[in-house]
Every structure is written in C-alpha cells, then in structure tokens.
XYZ file of C-alpha atoms in Angstrom:
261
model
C 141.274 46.584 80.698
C 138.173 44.262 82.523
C 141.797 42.957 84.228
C 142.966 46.499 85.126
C 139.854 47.203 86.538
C 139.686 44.012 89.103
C 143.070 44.614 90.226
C 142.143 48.243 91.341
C 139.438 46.780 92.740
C 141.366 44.286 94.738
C 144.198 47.182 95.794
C 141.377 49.385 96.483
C 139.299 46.761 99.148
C 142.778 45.926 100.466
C 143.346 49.306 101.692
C 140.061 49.566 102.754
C 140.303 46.454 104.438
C 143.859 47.651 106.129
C 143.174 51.109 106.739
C 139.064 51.152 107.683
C 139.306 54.377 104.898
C 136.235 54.270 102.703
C 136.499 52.915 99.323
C 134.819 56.156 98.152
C 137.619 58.044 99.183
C 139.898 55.743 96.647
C 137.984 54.504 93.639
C 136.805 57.332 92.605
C 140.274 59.456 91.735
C 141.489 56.032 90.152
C 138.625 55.478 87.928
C 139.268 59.432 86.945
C 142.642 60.297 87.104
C 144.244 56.781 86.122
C 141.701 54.748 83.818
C 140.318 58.342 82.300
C 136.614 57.552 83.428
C 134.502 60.416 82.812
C 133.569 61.998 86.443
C 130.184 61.451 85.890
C 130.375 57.655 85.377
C 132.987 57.260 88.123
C 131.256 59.083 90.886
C 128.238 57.369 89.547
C 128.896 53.621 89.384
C 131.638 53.858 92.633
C 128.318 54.833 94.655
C 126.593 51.393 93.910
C 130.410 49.947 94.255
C 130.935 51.630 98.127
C 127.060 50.255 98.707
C 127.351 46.893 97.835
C 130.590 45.947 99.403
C 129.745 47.357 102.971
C 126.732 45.788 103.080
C 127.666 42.778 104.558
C 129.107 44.414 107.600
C 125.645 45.874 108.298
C 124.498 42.502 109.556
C 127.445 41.890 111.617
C 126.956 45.538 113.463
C 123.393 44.966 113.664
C 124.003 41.393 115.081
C 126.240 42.557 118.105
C 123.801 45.457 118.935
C 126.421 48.142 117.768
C 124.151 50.180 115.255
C 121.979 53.698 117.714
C 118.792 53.122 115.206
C 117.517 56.733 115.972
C 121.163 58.243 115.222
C 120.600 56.435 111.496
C 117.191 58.217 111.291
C 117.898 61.453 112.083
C 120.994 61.310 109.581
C 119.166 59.908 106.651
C 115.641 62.697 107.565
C 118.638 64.697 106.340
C 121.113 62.765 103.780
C 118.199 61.277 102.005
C 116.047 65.005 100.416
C 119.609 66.009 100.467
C 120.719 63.562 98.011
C 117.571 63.546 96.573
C 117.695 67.164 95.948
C 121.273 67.495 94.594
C 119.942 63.984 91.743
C 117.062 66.844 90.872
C 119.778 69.923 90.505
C 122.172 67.626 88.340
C 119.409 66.512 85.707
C 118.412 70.438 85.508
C 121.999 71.251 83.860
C 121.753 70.803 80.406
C 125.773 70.519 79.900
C 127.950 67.738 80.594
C 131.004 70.324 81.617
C 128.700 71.965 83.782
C 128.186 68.308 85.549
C 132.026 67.342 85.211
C 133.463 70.451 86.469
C 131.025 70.782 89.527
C 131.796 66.989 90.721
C 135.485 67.744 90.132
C 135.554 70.559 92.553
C 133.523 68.754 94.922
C 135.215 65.478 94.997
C 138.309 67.447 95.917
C 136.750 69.429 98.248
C 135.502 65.890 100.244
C 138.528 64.588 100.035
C 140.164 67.082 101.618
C 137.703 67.846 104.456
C 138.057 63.583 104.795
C 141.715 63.730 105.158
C 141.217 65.946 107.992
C 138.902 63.951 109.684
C 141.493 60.769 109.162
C 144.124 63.186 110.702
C 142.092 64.905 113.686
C 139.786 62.055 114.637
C 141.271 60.957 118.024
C 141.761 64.961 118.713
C 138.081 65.873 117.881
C 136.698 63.216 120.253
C 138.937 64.736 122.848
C 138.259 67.804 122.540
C 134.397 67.096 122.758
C 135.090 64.970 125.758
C 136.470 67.995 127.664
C 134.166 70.442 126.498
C 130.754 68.581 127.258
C 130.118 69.575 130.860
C 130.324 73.782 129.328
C 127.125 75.300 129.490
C 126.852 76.475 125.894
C 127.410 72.450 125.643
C 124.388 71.547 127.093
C 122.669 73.978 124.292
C 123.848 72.534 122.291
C 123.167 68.946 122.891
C 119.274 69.813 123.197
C 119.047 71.062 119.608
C 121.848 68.039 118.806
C 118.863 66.070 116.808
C 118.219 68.890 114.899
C 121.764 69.422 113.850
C 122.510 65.774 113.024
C 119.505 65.885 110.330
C 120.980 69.162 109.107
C 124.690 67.733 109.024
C 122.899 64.859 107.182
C 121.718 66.844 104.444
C 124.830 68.480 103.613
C 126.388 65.135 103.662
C 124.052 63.590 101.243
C 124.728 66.570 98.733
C 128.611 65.947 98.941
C 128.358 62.006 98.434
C 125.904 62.321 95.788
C 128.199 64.928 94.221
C 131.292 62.901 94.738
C 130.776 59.348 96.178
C 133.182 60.833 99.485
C 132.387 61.285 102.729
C 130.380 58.726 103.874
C 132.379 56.755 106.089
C 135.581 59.396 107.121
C 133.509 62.253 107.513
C 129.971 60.894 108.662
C 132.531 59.128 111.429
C 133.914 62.631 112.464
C 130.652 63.893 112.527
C 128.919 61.388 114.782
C 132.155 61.825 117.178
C 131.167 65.874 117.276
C 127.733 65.195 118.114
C 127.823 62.381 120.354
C 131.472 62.033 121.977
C 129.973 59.607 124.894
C 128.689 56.794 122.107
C 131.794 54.048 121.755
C 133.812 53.847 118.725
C 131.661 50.472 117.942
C 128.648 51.980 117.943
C 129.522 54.841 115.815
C 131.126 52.610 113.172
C 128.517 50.733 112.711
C 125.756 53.632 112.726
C 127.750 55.205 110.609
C 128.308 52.017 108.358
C 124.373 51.436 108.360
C 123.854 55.262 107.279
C 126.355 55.124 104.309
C 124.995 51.802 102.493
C 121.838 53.240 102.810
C 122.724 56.645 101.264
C 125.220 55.423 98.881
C 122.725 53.071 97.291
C 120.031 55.567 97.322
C 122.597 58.228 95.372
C 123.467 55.073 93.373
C 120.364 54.174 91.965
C 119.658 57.846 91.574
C 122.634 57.927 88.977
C 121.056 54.790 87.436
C 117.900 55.832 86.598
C 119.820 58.915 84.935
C 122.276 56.109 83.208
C 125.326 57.366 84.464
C 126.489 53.853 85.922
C 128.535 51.246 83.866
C 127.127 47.914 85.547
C 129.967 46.274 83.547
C 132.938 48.281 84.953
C 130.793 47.857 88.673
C 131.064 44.140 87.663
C 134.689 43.823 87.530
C 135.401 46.085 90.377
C 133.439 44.074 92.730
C 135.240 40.801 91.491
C 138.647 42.471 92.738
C 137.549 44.424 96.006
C 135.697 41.536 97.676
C 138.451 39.257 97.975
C 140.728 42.491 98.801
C 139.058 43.389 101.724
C 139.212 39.935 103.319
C 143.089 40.207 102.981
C 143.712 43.738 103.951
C 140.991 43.160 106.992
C 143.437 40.167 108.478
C 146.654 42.013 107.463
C 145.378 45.178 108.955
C 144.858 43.869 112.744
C 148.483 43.885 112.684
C 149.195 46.820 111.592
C 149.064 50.125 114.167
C 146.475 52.815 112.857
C 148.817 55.623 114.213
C 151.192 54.597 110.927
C 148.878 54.197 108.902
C 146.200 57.141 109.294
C 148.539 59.697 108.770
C 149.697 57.758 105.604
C 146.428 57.957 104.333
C 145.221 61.064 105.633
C 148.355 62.472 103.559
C 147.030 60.739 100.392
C 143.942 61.990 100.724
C 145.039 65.577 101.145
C 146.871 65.153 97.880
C 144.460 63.840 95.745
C 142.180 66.177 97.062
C 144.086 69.644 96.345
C 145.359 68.133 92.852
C 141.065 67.990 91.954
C 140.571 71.649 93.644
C 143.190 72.995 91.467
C 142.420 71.241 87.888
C 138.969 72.320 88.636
C-alpha cells in the first residue's frame, strides 16, 4: 500500500507538472474514491501535501520579481479568518458524518467551479480586457481591494473544506480582478497565496489530528520526482489539448462527489 501511495504521488506531480493543474484538484478524489481514505484525513493531510511541494517555486517567483506582494495581502486579510473560521465551525460538529458529508459536497462543488476556470480562463481575461475602459468598470476597480479580501475569504473556506481551489480558481480570480497584471505575475502571486493558505488549513487539520504524516510521507516521495518529469515533458506539450482534457476530468469528478453527497 506505502507503494500504491508513492506511485499516485508520482502520477499525481506528473500531471501537475504537465498540466500546471493543482495537485489539490487530484489527490484528494484519489485518496477518497480509489484508496478509500476517509474525507476527513484526505482533505486533511493533501493540504500539507499541495503546501509543501509548491513551495519551492515560491523562491523562484520571488527571485524573478513575479510575485504583486500587496495582491498576496489583501487575499490572505481574507483567506486566512476565512480558513480560520471554517477550522472553528468543523471542531463545533460533534459527528463525523456531519464532517464527511459537508467536505464531500464541497470538494465537488470546487472541483467543478475549478474545471470551469481550466475551461474559461483565456475567455475570462478577454472578456475583462474589453470591458475595463466601461464606467461601471472603473467602480469597480476602486472598491477592487475590498473585493479581493472578500473573494479571499470565501476561498479560504472552500480549500479548508476541500483542499481545491487554490491554484485553478485563485488564478481565475486574480485574472477577474486585475486583467492588466501578466500571466507571470499572477502565477506566482497566486502560487505565494496558496502555500501560504494551504499550510495554514494544514496545520489547522493537524492540531485537530486529522493528518496521516505517514501517508503525507509516501506521497511526497512519489510527487517530487513527478513533477520534475511532467514539468520537462509538459513544455512540449500545447495547453489548448491538454486544458480541456483536464478541465473535463475535473468536471467529472466533481459532479460524481455532488451527487453521492
């Protein structure tokens, strides 16, 4: 099983390192639906998991000058109470079906909205490239800090929930709001903003002891060496094959948690 566990590891940080799709998005449902995790534990331990092995392209992003520091802020004055708060609202429910069934329904719900930001990501940055010079557009863009912290809070209450979103949908999100910033810089904000808040949410769920360091353990040994060879493979490989591939898989595994839930 520790063997099982490595290789989905290592398929899981290949795709990641082929498609850019966050590991989130794919560890999760496996650990659930495939290995029989309980959703608490998955969710859980695939939070420290996403945290740890996008941490070392922080450095990278914040070597080149590619990470808007304030755009980080104002996401985590939101993601941070948000997660924060949702950690407090799971340890008030007193049943473990009560816990199960709520990050079932979630976790589908994420990975549906994150398959249609994988689908409609080139088409939302358009679109907010041709609206911007629209009065109700200017508006808008003066109470823009105050809706990133809000987006940010109902962000950190879905990753905490399901350990999704973070990277597909905090990416659509910072195209919305700031359609001008290059696709560099809101990669690696957004990269900067999920390690934070995944670890945070992570080591929320530890201090509750819903994380299996073991099963973490073996994951890691798979997915590091997996995203080095997906990352090389993948600069070959045209993202209009293989986002809609992806977005598709998403969408699937999404509905088939809405529905059991």
């Amino acid at each position: 099983m520790e063997l099982a566990y490595s290789f989905a590891g290592l398929v899981v940080g290949f795709i990641v390192g082929l498609t850019g799709i966050g590991g989130g998005a794919l560890m999760t449902p496996i650990l659930i639906v495939i290995f029989g995790i309980p959703p608490v534990v998955a969710v859980s331990t695939d939070l420290l998991y996403a945290a740890l092995t996008k941490a070392g392209g922080v450095f990278a992003y914040a070597r080149k000058q590619l990470v808007q520091w304030r755009v980080v802020l104002l996401l985590l004055a939101g993601s941070i109470p948000g997660s924060l708060l949702t950690l407090e609202y799971l340890k008030s429910l007193e049943e473990l079906s009560s816990i199960e069934t709520l990050m079932n329904l979630t976790l589908g719900i994420s990975l549906i909205l994150t398959s249609i930001a994988v689908f409609a990501r080139n088409r939302i940055r358009d679109l907010a490239l041709r609206v911007e010079d629209r009065p109700w557009v200017q508006v808008f863009r003066r109470a823009r800090p105050m809706i990133t912290v809000t987006a940010g809070l109902v962000l950190g209450g879905l990753v905490t929930l399901s350990s999704v979103g973070a990277g597909a949908l905090g990416t659509a999100l910072l195209i919305t709001l700031y359609p001008r910033m290059s696709m560099q810089n809101i990669v690696g904000t957004d990269l900067v903003h999920a390690v934070v808040l995944t670890g945070v949410a992570g080591a929320g769920h530890y201090t509750m002891g819903n994380v299996d360091m073991e099963l973490l353990a073996f994951l890691l040994l798979g997915s590091l060496p997996g995203v080095f060879l997906g990352s090389h493979l993948g600069a070959r490989l045209s993202p209009q094959v293989m986002q809609p591939i992806m977005g598709s898989v998403l969408l699937a595994i999404g509905l088939r948690f809405v529905l059991a839930s």
